mmCIF file of C-alpha atoms in Angstrom:
data_model
loop_
_atom_site.group_PDB
_atom_site.id
_atom_site.type_symbol
_atom_site.label_atom_id
_atom_site.label_comp_id
_atom_site.label_asym_id
_atom_site.label_seq_id
_atom_site.Cartn_x
_atom_site.Cartn_y
_atom_site.Cartn_z
ATOM 1 C CA UNK I 1 160.999 -148.659 -61.818
ATOM 2 C CA UNK I 2 158.095 -147.523 -63.976
ATOM 3 C CA UNK I 3 157.248 -147.752 -67.671
ATOM 4 C CA UNK I 4 154.857 -146.037 -70.055
ATOM 5 C CA UNK I 5 153.374 -148.504 -72.492
ATOM 6 C CA UNK I 6 152.349 -147.229 -75.934
ATOM 7 C CA UNK I 7 149.204 -149.278 -76.269
ATOM 8 C CA UNK I 8 147.294 -149.910 -79.437
ATOM 9 C CA UNK I 9 144.358 -152.290 -79.901
ATOM 10 C CA UNK I 10 146.574 -154.748 -81.782
ATOM 11 C CA UNK I 11 148.032 -158.060 -80.654
ATOM 12 C CA UNK I 12 151.596 -156.957 -79.912
ATOM 13 C CA UNK I 13 151.582 -153.978 -77.539
ATOM 14 C CA UNK I 14 149.381 -155.653 -74.926
ATOM 15 C CA UNK I 15 151.825 -158.565 -74.884
ATOM 16 C CA UNK I 16 154.752 -156.189 -74.544
ATOM 17 C CA UNK I 17 152.966 -154.572 -71.635
ATOM 18 C CA UNK I 18 152.278 -157.863 -69.977
ATOM 19 C CA UNK I 19 155.926 -158.958 -70.213
ATOM 20 C CA UNK I 20 157.233 -155.690 -68.837
ATOM 21 C CA UNK I 21 154.600 -155.627 -66.062
ATOM 22 C CA UNK I 22 156.394 -158.629 -64.595
ATOM 23 C CA UNK I 23 159.401 -156.380 -64.054
ATOM 24 C CA UNK I 24 158.057 -152.956 -63.252
ATOM 25 C CA UNK I 25 154.972 -150.734 -62.720
ATOM 26 C CA UNK I 26 153.219 -149.864 -65.952
ATOM 27 C CA UNK I 27 150.883 -147.150 -67.060
ATOM 28 C CA UNK I 28 149.653 -146.796 -70.589
ATOM 29 C CA UNK I 29 149.149 -144.241 -73.335
ATOM 30 C CA UNK I 30 146.946 -144.613 -76.419
ATOM 31 C CA UNK I 31 146.859 -142.398 -79.461
ATOM 32 C CA UNK I 32 143.256 -142.112 -80.607
ATOM 33 C CA UNK I 33 142.827 -141.725 -84.373
ATOM 34 C CA UNK I 34 139.219 -140.610 -84.345
ATOM 35 C CA UNK I 35 137.644 -139.223 -86.541
ATOM 36 C CA UNK I 36 139.701 -141.300 -88.998
ATOM 37 C CA UNK I 37 138.387 -144.409 -87.265
ATOM 38 C CA UNK I 38 135.297 -145.220 -85.226
ATOM 39 C CA UNK I 39 135.215 -145.770 -81.487
ATOM 40 C CA UNK I 40 135.693 -149.577 -81.633
ATOM 41 C CA UNK I 41 139.432 -149.191 -81.191
ATOM 42 C CA UNK I 42 139.248 -147.087 -78.034
ATOM 43 C CA UNK I 43 136.677 -149.547 -76.608
ATOM 44 C CA UNK I 44 139.131 -152.370 -77.238
ATOM 45 C CA UNK I 45 141.976 -150.414 -75.651
ATOM 46 C CA UNK I 46 139.974 -149.886 -72.475
ATOM 47 C CA UNK I 47 139.181 -153.588 -72.321
ATOM 48 C CA UNK I 48 142.903 -154.401 -72.753
ATOM 49 C CA UNK I 49 143.890 -152.029 -69.978
ATOM 50 C CA UNK I 50 141.434 -153.756 -67.651
ATOM 51 C CA UNK I 51 142.594 -157.197 -68.697
ATOM 52 C CA UNK I 52 146.249 -156.266 -68.090
ATOM 53 C CA UNK I 53 145.463 -154.659 -64.753
ATOM 54 C CA UNK I 54 146.917 -151.363 -65.793
ATOM 55 C CA UNK I 55 145.816 -148.664 -63.400
ATOM 56 C CA UNK I 56 146.203 -145.559 -65.569
ATOM 57 C CA UNK I 57 145.559 -144.795 -69.231
ATOM 58 C CA UNK I 58 146.303 -141.556 -71.020
ATOM 59 C CA UNK I 59 144.369 -140.973 -74.262
ATOM 60 C CA UNK I 60 145.802 -138.557 -76.749
ATOM 61 C CA UNK I 61 143.565 -137.249 -79.576
ATOM 62 C CA UNK I 62 145.681 -137.989 -82.628
ATOM 63 C CA UNK I 63 143.297 -137.864 -85.606
ATOM 64 C CA UNK I 64 143.894 -134.218 -86.356
ATOM 65 C CA UNK I 65 147.647 -134.756 -86.219
ATOM 66 C CA UNK I 66 147.262 -137.522 -88.793
ATOM 67 C CA UNK I 67 145.206 -135.219 -91.015
ATOM 68 C CA UNK I 68 147.816 -132.484 -90.701
ATOM 69 C CA UNK I 69 150.475 -134.912 -91.930
ATOM 70 C CA UNK I 70 148.295 -136.126 -94.770
ATOM 71 C CA UNK I 71 147.586 -132.588 -95.955
ATOM 72 C CA UNK I 72 151.134 -131.300 -95.771
ATOM 73 C CA UNK I 73 153.684 -134.086 -96.107
ATOM 74 C CA UNK I 74 154.883 -136.696 -98.571
ATOM 75 C CA UNK I 75 152.435 -139.593 -98.059
ATOM 76 C CA UNK I 76 155.110 -142.256 -97.965
ATOM 77 C CA UNK I 77 156.442 -140.830 -94.698
ATOM 78 C CA UNK I 78 153.009 -140.818 -92.974
ATOM 79 C CA UNK I 79 153.765 -143.654 -90.558
ATOM 80 C CA UNK I 80 157.236 -142.475 -89.537
ATOM 81 C CA UNK I 81 155.980 -138.907 -88.992
ATOM 82 C CA UNK I 82 153.023 -140.225 -87.069
ATOM 83 C CA UNK I 83 155.180 -142.333 -84.798
ATOM 84 C CA UNK I 84 157.631 -139.548 -84.159
ATOM 85 C CA UNK I 85 154.770 -137.350 -82.876
ATOM 86 C CA UNK I 86 153.606 -140.234 -80.676
ATOM 87 C CA UNK I 87 157.067 -140.733 -79.213
ATOM 88 C CA UNK I 88 157.554 -137.005 -78.536
ATOM 89 C CA UNK I 89 154.279 -136.759 -76.674
ATOM 90 C CA UNK I 90 154.836 -140.053 -74.886
ATOM 91 C CA UNK I 91 158.228 -138.896 -73.707
ATOM 92 C CA UNK I 92 156.612 -135.792 -72.121
ATOM 93 C CA UNK I 93 153.966 -137.883 -70.447
ATOM 94 C CA UNK I 94 156.628 -140.254 -69.154
ATOM 95 C CA UNK I 95 158.547 -137.372 -67.700
ATOM 96 C CA UNK I 96 155.409 -135.976 -66.051
ATOM 97 C CA UNK I 97 154.507 -139.444 -64.666
ATOM 98 C CA UNK I 98 158.054 -140.123 -63.530
ATOM 99 C CA UNK I 99 158.425 -143.122 -65.826
ATOM 100 C CA UNK I 100 161.891 -144.464 -66.526
ATOM 101 C CA UNK I 101 161.069 -146.169 -69.853
ATOM 102 C CA UNK I 102 158.777 -146.144 -72.836
ATOM 103 C CA UNK I 103 157.567 -149.624 -73.837
ATOM 104 C CA UNK I 104 156.425 -150.606 -77.281
ATOM 105 C CA UNK I 105 155.242 -153.721 -79.036
ATOM 106 C CA UNK I 106 157.532 -153.133 -82.020
ATOM 107 C CA UNK I 107 158.543 -156.216 -83.933
ATOM 108 C CA UNK I 108 161.312 -155.949 -86.535
ATOM 109 C CA UNK I 109 160.094 -156.066 -90.071
ATOM 110 C CA UNK I 110 156.465 -156.647 -89.287
ATOM 111 C CA UNK I 111 155.224 -153.450 -90.870
ATOM 112 C CA UNK I 112 156.875 -150.706 -92.938
ATOM 113 C CA UNK I 113 157.410 -148.373 -89.949
ATOM 114 C CA UNK I 114 159.281 -151.094 -88.078
ATOM 115 C CA UNK I 115 162.367 -151.608 -90.195
ATOM 116 C CA UNK I 116 165.719 -150.844 -88.602
ATOM 117 C CA UNK I 117 166.101 -147.621 -90.581
ATOM 118 C CA UNK I 118 162.606 -146.371 -89.775
ATOM 119 C CA UNK I 119 162.803 -147.291 -86.120
ATOM 120 C CA UNK I 120 166.104 -145.438 -85.871
ATOM 121 C CA UNK I 121 164.551 -142.320 -87.458
ATOM 122 C CA UNK I 122 161.419 -142.650 -85.276
ATOM 123 C CA UNK I 123 163.483 -142.592 -82.081
ATOM 124 C CA UNK I 124 165.947 -139.886 -83.173
ATOM 125 C CA UNK I 125 165.975 -137.176 -80.562
ATOM 126 C CA UNK I 126 164.064 -139.216 -77.995
ATOM 127 C CA UNK I 127 166.086 -139.255 -74.771
ATOM 128 C CA UNK I 128 164.112 -141.681 -72.641
ATOM 129 C CA UNK I 129 165.044 -145.346 -72.887
ATOM 130 C CA UNK I 130 162.709 -147.406 -75.079
ATOM 131 C CA UNK I 131 162.046 -151.036 -74.257
ATOM 132 C CA UNK I 132 160.912 -153.330 -77.094
ATOM 133 C CA UNK I 133 160.506 -156.801 -75.550
ATOM 134 C CA UNK I 134 159.021 -158.287 -78.770
ATOM 135 C CA UNK I 135 161.616 -156.878 -81.179
ATOM 136 C CA UNK I 136 162.883 -160.237 -82.440
ATOM 137 C CA UNK I 137 159.842 -162.362 -81.660
ATOM 138 C CA UNK I 138 158.271 -164.635 -84.155
ATOM 139 C CA UNK I 139 154.678 -163.495 -84.618
ATOM 140 C CA UNK I 140 153.350 -166.871 -83.539
ATOM 141 C CA UNK I 141 155.259 -166.552 -80.231
ATOM 142 C CA UNK I 142 153.503 -163.254 -79.581
ATOM 143 C CA UNK I 143 150.100 -164.684 -80.522
ATOM 144 C CA UNK I 144 150.621 -167.650 -78.183
ATOM 145 C CA UNK I 145 151.382 -165.269 -75.260
ATOM 146 C CA UNK I 146 148.413 -163.096 -76.172
ATOM 147 C CA UNK I 147 146.154 -166.177 -76.069
ATOM 148 C CA UNK I 148 147.588 -167.282 -72.766
ATOM 149 C CA UNK I 149 147.029 -163.888 -71.074
ATOM 150 C CA UNK I 150 143.611 -163.347 -72.554
ATOM 151 C CA UNK I 151 144.333 -160.274 -74.708
ATOM 152 C CA UNK I 152 144.232 -162.033 -78.084
ATOM 153 C CA UNK I 153 140.463 -162.321 -78.240
ATOM 154 C CA UNK I 154 140.074 -158.649 -77.421
ATOM 155 C CA UNK I 155 142.702 -157.597 -79.972
ATOM 156 C CA UNK I 156 141.000 -159.498 -82.783
ATOM 157 C CA UNK I 157 137.520 -158.113 -82.042
ATOM 158 C CA UNK I 158 136.069 -156.048 -84.885
ATOM 159 C CA UNK I 159 137.852 -152.776 -85.417
ATOM 160 C CA UNK I 160 138.459 -150.268 -88.182
ATOM 161 C CA UNK I 161 141.597 -150.010 -90.259
ATOM 162 C CA UNK I 162 143.561 -146.759 -90.019
ATOM 163 C CA UNK I 163 142.609 -144.549 -92.987
ATOM 164 C CA UNK I 164 145.889 -142.663 -92.731
ATOM 165 C CA UNK I 165 148.124 -145.564 -93.815
ATOM 166 C CA UNK I 166 149.513 -144.739 -97.270
ATOM 167 C CA UNK I 167 149.563 -147.220 -100.141
ATOM 168 C CA UNK I 168 153.381 -147.256 -100.430
ATOM 169 C CA UNK I 169 155.005 -146.375 -97.124
ATOM 170 C CA UNK I 170 158.731 -145.694 -97.034
ATOM 171 C CA UNK I 171 160.729 -148.528 -95.528
ATOM 172 C CA UNK I 172 164.072 -146.729 -95.302
ATOM 173 C CA UNK I 173 163.612 -143.115 -94.379
ATOM 174 C CA UNK I 174 166.398 -140.717 -93.495
ATOM 175 C CA UNK I 175 166.258 -138.281 -90.557
ATOM 176 C CA UNK I 176 167.246 -135.309 -92.707
ATOM 177 C CA UNK I 177 164.298 -135.869 -94.978
ATOM 178 C CA UNK I 178 161.895 -136.484 -92.115
ATOM 179 C CA UNK I 179 162.956 -133.304 -90.293
ATOM 180 C CA UNK I 180 162.373 -131.363 -93.503
ATOM 181 C CA UNK I 181 158.853 -132.822 -93.712
ATOM 182 C CA UNK I 182 158.284 -131.971 -90.058
ATOM 183 C CA UNK I 183 158.953 -128.294 -90.827
ATOM 184 C CA UNK I 184 155.712 -128.294 -92.812
ATOM 185 C CA UNK I 185 153.638 -129.293 -89.810
ATOM 186 C CA UNK I 186 151.797 -127.240 -87.235
ATOM 187 C CA UNK I 187 151.142 -129.784 -84.514
ATOM 188 C CA UNK I 188 150.269 -129.270 -80.869
ATOM 189 C CA UNK I 189 152.692 -131.432 -78.916
ATOM 190 C CA UNK I 190 151.543 -130.114 -75.562
ATOM 191 C CA UNK I 191 149.797 -132.283 -72.983
ATOM 192 C CA UNK I 192 146.773 -129.995 -72.700
ATOM 193 C CA UNK I 193 144.580 -132.174 -74.834
ATOM 194 C CA UNK I 194 145.236 -135.485 -73.061
ATOM 195 C CA UNK I 195 142.468 -137.343 -71.319
ATOM 196 C CA UNK I 196 143.494 -139.494 -68.326
ATOM 197 C CA UNK I 197 141.459 -142.380 -66.992
ATOM 198 C CA UNK J 1 128.019 -150.124 -109.984
ATOM 199 C CA UNK J 2 129.655 -150.812 -106.608
ATOM 200 C CA UNK J 3 130.296 -153.497 -103.997
ATOM 201 C CA UNK J 4 129.525 -153.268 -100.270
ATOM 202 C CA UNK J 5 131.590 -155.368 -97.909
ATOM 203 C CA UNK J 6 132.945 -155.420 -94.392
ATOM 204 C CA UNK J 7 136.457 -153.932 -94.086
ATOM 205 C CA UNK J 8 139.447 -156.221 -93.321
ATOM 206 C CA UNK J 9 139.088 -155.582 -89.558
ATOM 207 C CA UNK J 10 135.333 -156.222 -89.755
ATOM 208 C CA UNK J 11 134.451 -153.034 -87.852
ATOM 209 C CA UNK J 12 133.053 -150.955 -90.702
ATOM 210 C CA UNK J 13 131.536 -151.266 -94.147
ATOM 211 C CA UNK J 14 133.448 -150.319 -97.270
ATOM 212 C CA UNK J 15 131.979 -149.416 -100.613
ATOM 213 C CA UNK J 16 134.165 -149.948 -103.645
ATOM 214 C CA UNK J 17 133.075 -148.820 -107.128
ATOM 215 C CA UNK J 18 133.411 -151.562 -109.724
ATOM 216 C CA UNK J 19 135.341 -149.248 -112.036
ATOM 217 C CA UNK J 20 138.026 -146.919 -110.724
ATOM 218 C CA UNK J 21 136.656 -143.359 -110.543
ATOM 219 C CA UNK J 22 137.875 -139.976 -109.411
ATOM 220 C CA UNK J 23 135.549 -138.080 -107.105
ATOM 221 C CA UNK J 24 135.249 -134.298 -106.977
ATOM 222 C CA UNK J 25 135.838 -133.714 -103.281
ATOM 223 C CA UNK J 26 135.304 -129.989 -103.622
ATOM 224 C CA UNK J 27 131.826 -130.458 -105.007
ATOM 225 C CA UNK J 28 131.032 -133.142 -102.425
ATOM 226 C CA UNK J 29 132.199 -130.788 -99.659
ATOM 227 C CA UNK J 30 129.804 -128.128 -100.919
ATOM 228 C CA UNK J 31 126.880 -130.558 -100.863
ATOM 229 C CA UNK J 32 127.380 -132.491 -97.663
ATOM 230 C CA UNK J 33 128.104 -131.643 -94.037
ATOM 231 C CA UNK J 34 131.902 -131.979 -93.828
ATOM 232 C CA UNK J 35 133.610 -132.913 -90.586
ATOM 233 C CA UNK J 36 137.197 -133.029 -91.938
ATOM 234 C CA UNK J 37 138.881 -132.248 -95.227
ATOM 235 C CA UNK J 38 142.181 -134.074 -95.623
ATOM 236 C CA UNK J 39 142.573 -133.063 -99.301
ATOM 237 C CA UNK J 40 142.729 -136.695 -100.448
ATOM 238 C CA UNK J 41 139.601 -137.698 -98.547
ATOM 239 C CA UNK J 42 136.687 -136.091 -96.767
ATOM 240 C CA UNK J 43 134.858 -137.135 -93.641
ATOM 241 C CA UNK J 44 131.200 -136.225 -94.114
ATOM 242 C CA UNK J 45 127.982 -136.785 -92.252
ATOM 243 C CA UNK J 46 124.927 -137.879 -94.300
ATOM 244 C CA UNK J 47 121.731 -139.012 -92.594
ATOM 245 C CA UNK J 48 123.580 -139.313 -89.318
ATOM 246 C CA UNK J 49 126.264 -141.588 -90.820
ATOM 247 C CA UNK J 50 129.883 -140.575 -90.778
ATOM 248 C CA UNK J 51 131.524 -141.584 -94.053
ATOM 249 C CA UNK J 52 135.126 -141.333 -95.288
ATOM 250 C CA UNK J 53 135.093 -140.447 -98.994
ATOM 251 C CA UNK J 54 138.388 -141.088 -100.744
ATOM 252 C CA UNK J 55 139.175 -139.180 -103.933
ATOM 253 C CA UNK J 56 139.742 -142.440 -105.769
ATOM 254 C CA UNK J 57 136.184 -143.554 -105.109
ATOM 255 C CA UNK J 58 136.220 -145.836 -102.058
ATOM 256 C CA UNK J 59 133.847 -145.056 -99.183
ATOM 257 C CA UNK J 60 134.121 -146.168 -95.560
ATOM 258 C CA UNK J 61 130.949 -146.067 -93.444
ATOM 259 C CA UNK J 62 132.354 -145.713 -89.913
ATOM 260 C CA UNK J 63 129.386 -146.940 -87.864
ATOM 261 C CA UNK J 64 126.427 -147.596 -90.139
ATOM 262 C CA UNK J 65 125.470 -151.262 -90.348
ATOM 263 C CA UNK J 66 122.286 -150.800 -92.394
ATOM 264 C CA UNK J 67 123.205 -152.022 -95.857
ATOM 265 C CA UNK J 68 120.133 -150.520 -97.480
ATOM 266 C CA UNK J 69 121.045 -147.132 -96.058
ATOM 267 C CA UNK J 70 124.678 -147.575 -97.161
ATOM 268 C CA UNK J 71 123.528 -148.383 -100.680
ATOM 269 C CA UNK J 72 121.230 -145.333 -100.805
ATOM 270 C CA UNK J 73 123.922 -142.970 -99.580
ATOM 271 C CA UNK J 74 126.568 -144.493 -101.852
ATOM 272 C CA UNK J 75 124.293 -143.800 -104.856
ATOM 273 C CA UNK J 76 124.029 -140.162 -103.767
ATOM 274 C CA UNK J 77 127.799 -139.841 -103.553
ATOM 275 C CA UNK J 78 128.360 -141.585 -106.864
ATOM 276 C CA UNK J 79 126.011 -139.180 -108.631
ATOM 277 C CA UNK J 80 127.666 -138.207 -111.953
ATOM 278 C CA UNK J 81 127.879 -134.581 -110.865
ATOM 279 C CA UNK J 82 130.470 -135.674 -108.217
ATOM 280 C CA UNK J 83 132.549 -137.750 -110.603
ATOM 281 C CA UNK J 84 135.487 -136.217 -112.443
ATOM 282 C CA UNK J 85 136.525 -139.320 -114.307
#
């Protein structure tokens, strides 16, 4: 079986990838927020891929998508809208790469986009199975694993905060509202732009 | 007039005005090379530095580590002709 790991430069998703790598083959996908951030994040992601022994990484330019959301949609839905785009593209890549699962480092309640309501809305319409091995983890548990596998020190290296995060993100969005917001967007969901390494 | 400090993630410098101000992004866009216009912020290039200029006054210098240069550029951006309120 094979999984596509949605990999950020944070602490959680590398740990999720490590845990699932014990059970299946893993490749990774990273959504690059440049020019909203600098290149420190992508450098960290490449180090994490190497540390985890992941053989393939797809990089999706995502900064312009974020700007499109910022310009056209209600700011409080930024994160949910962003994640829905990520999942839609990831699902296509998974299909192309013959992956059976998406894997994320989501942890319930850790950030606004990861409440039950928002996660449900984010995944609405996604057909591929999503594995979330850290869903109910205590943060310290995840940090301990990250330290043990050597990803923690990479994840906490200097980086740049995402400029797109709104001041008051919605914690309980509804799919009807999100789909209405999505109608305002003109986003390229094709795989033409993806860089594979 | 403003503070310069490393951002929370320590990978870029932020400039925060001591008093909340509103910046005229339209006027700034006309005066500086603009890479992106997200309506609530601009990404501009000044003296080879990429800077995110928020309409509420905060600046993020993406890669520049030279604090003297940051201060100089911040003063240019905070020129009164670019301040609405």
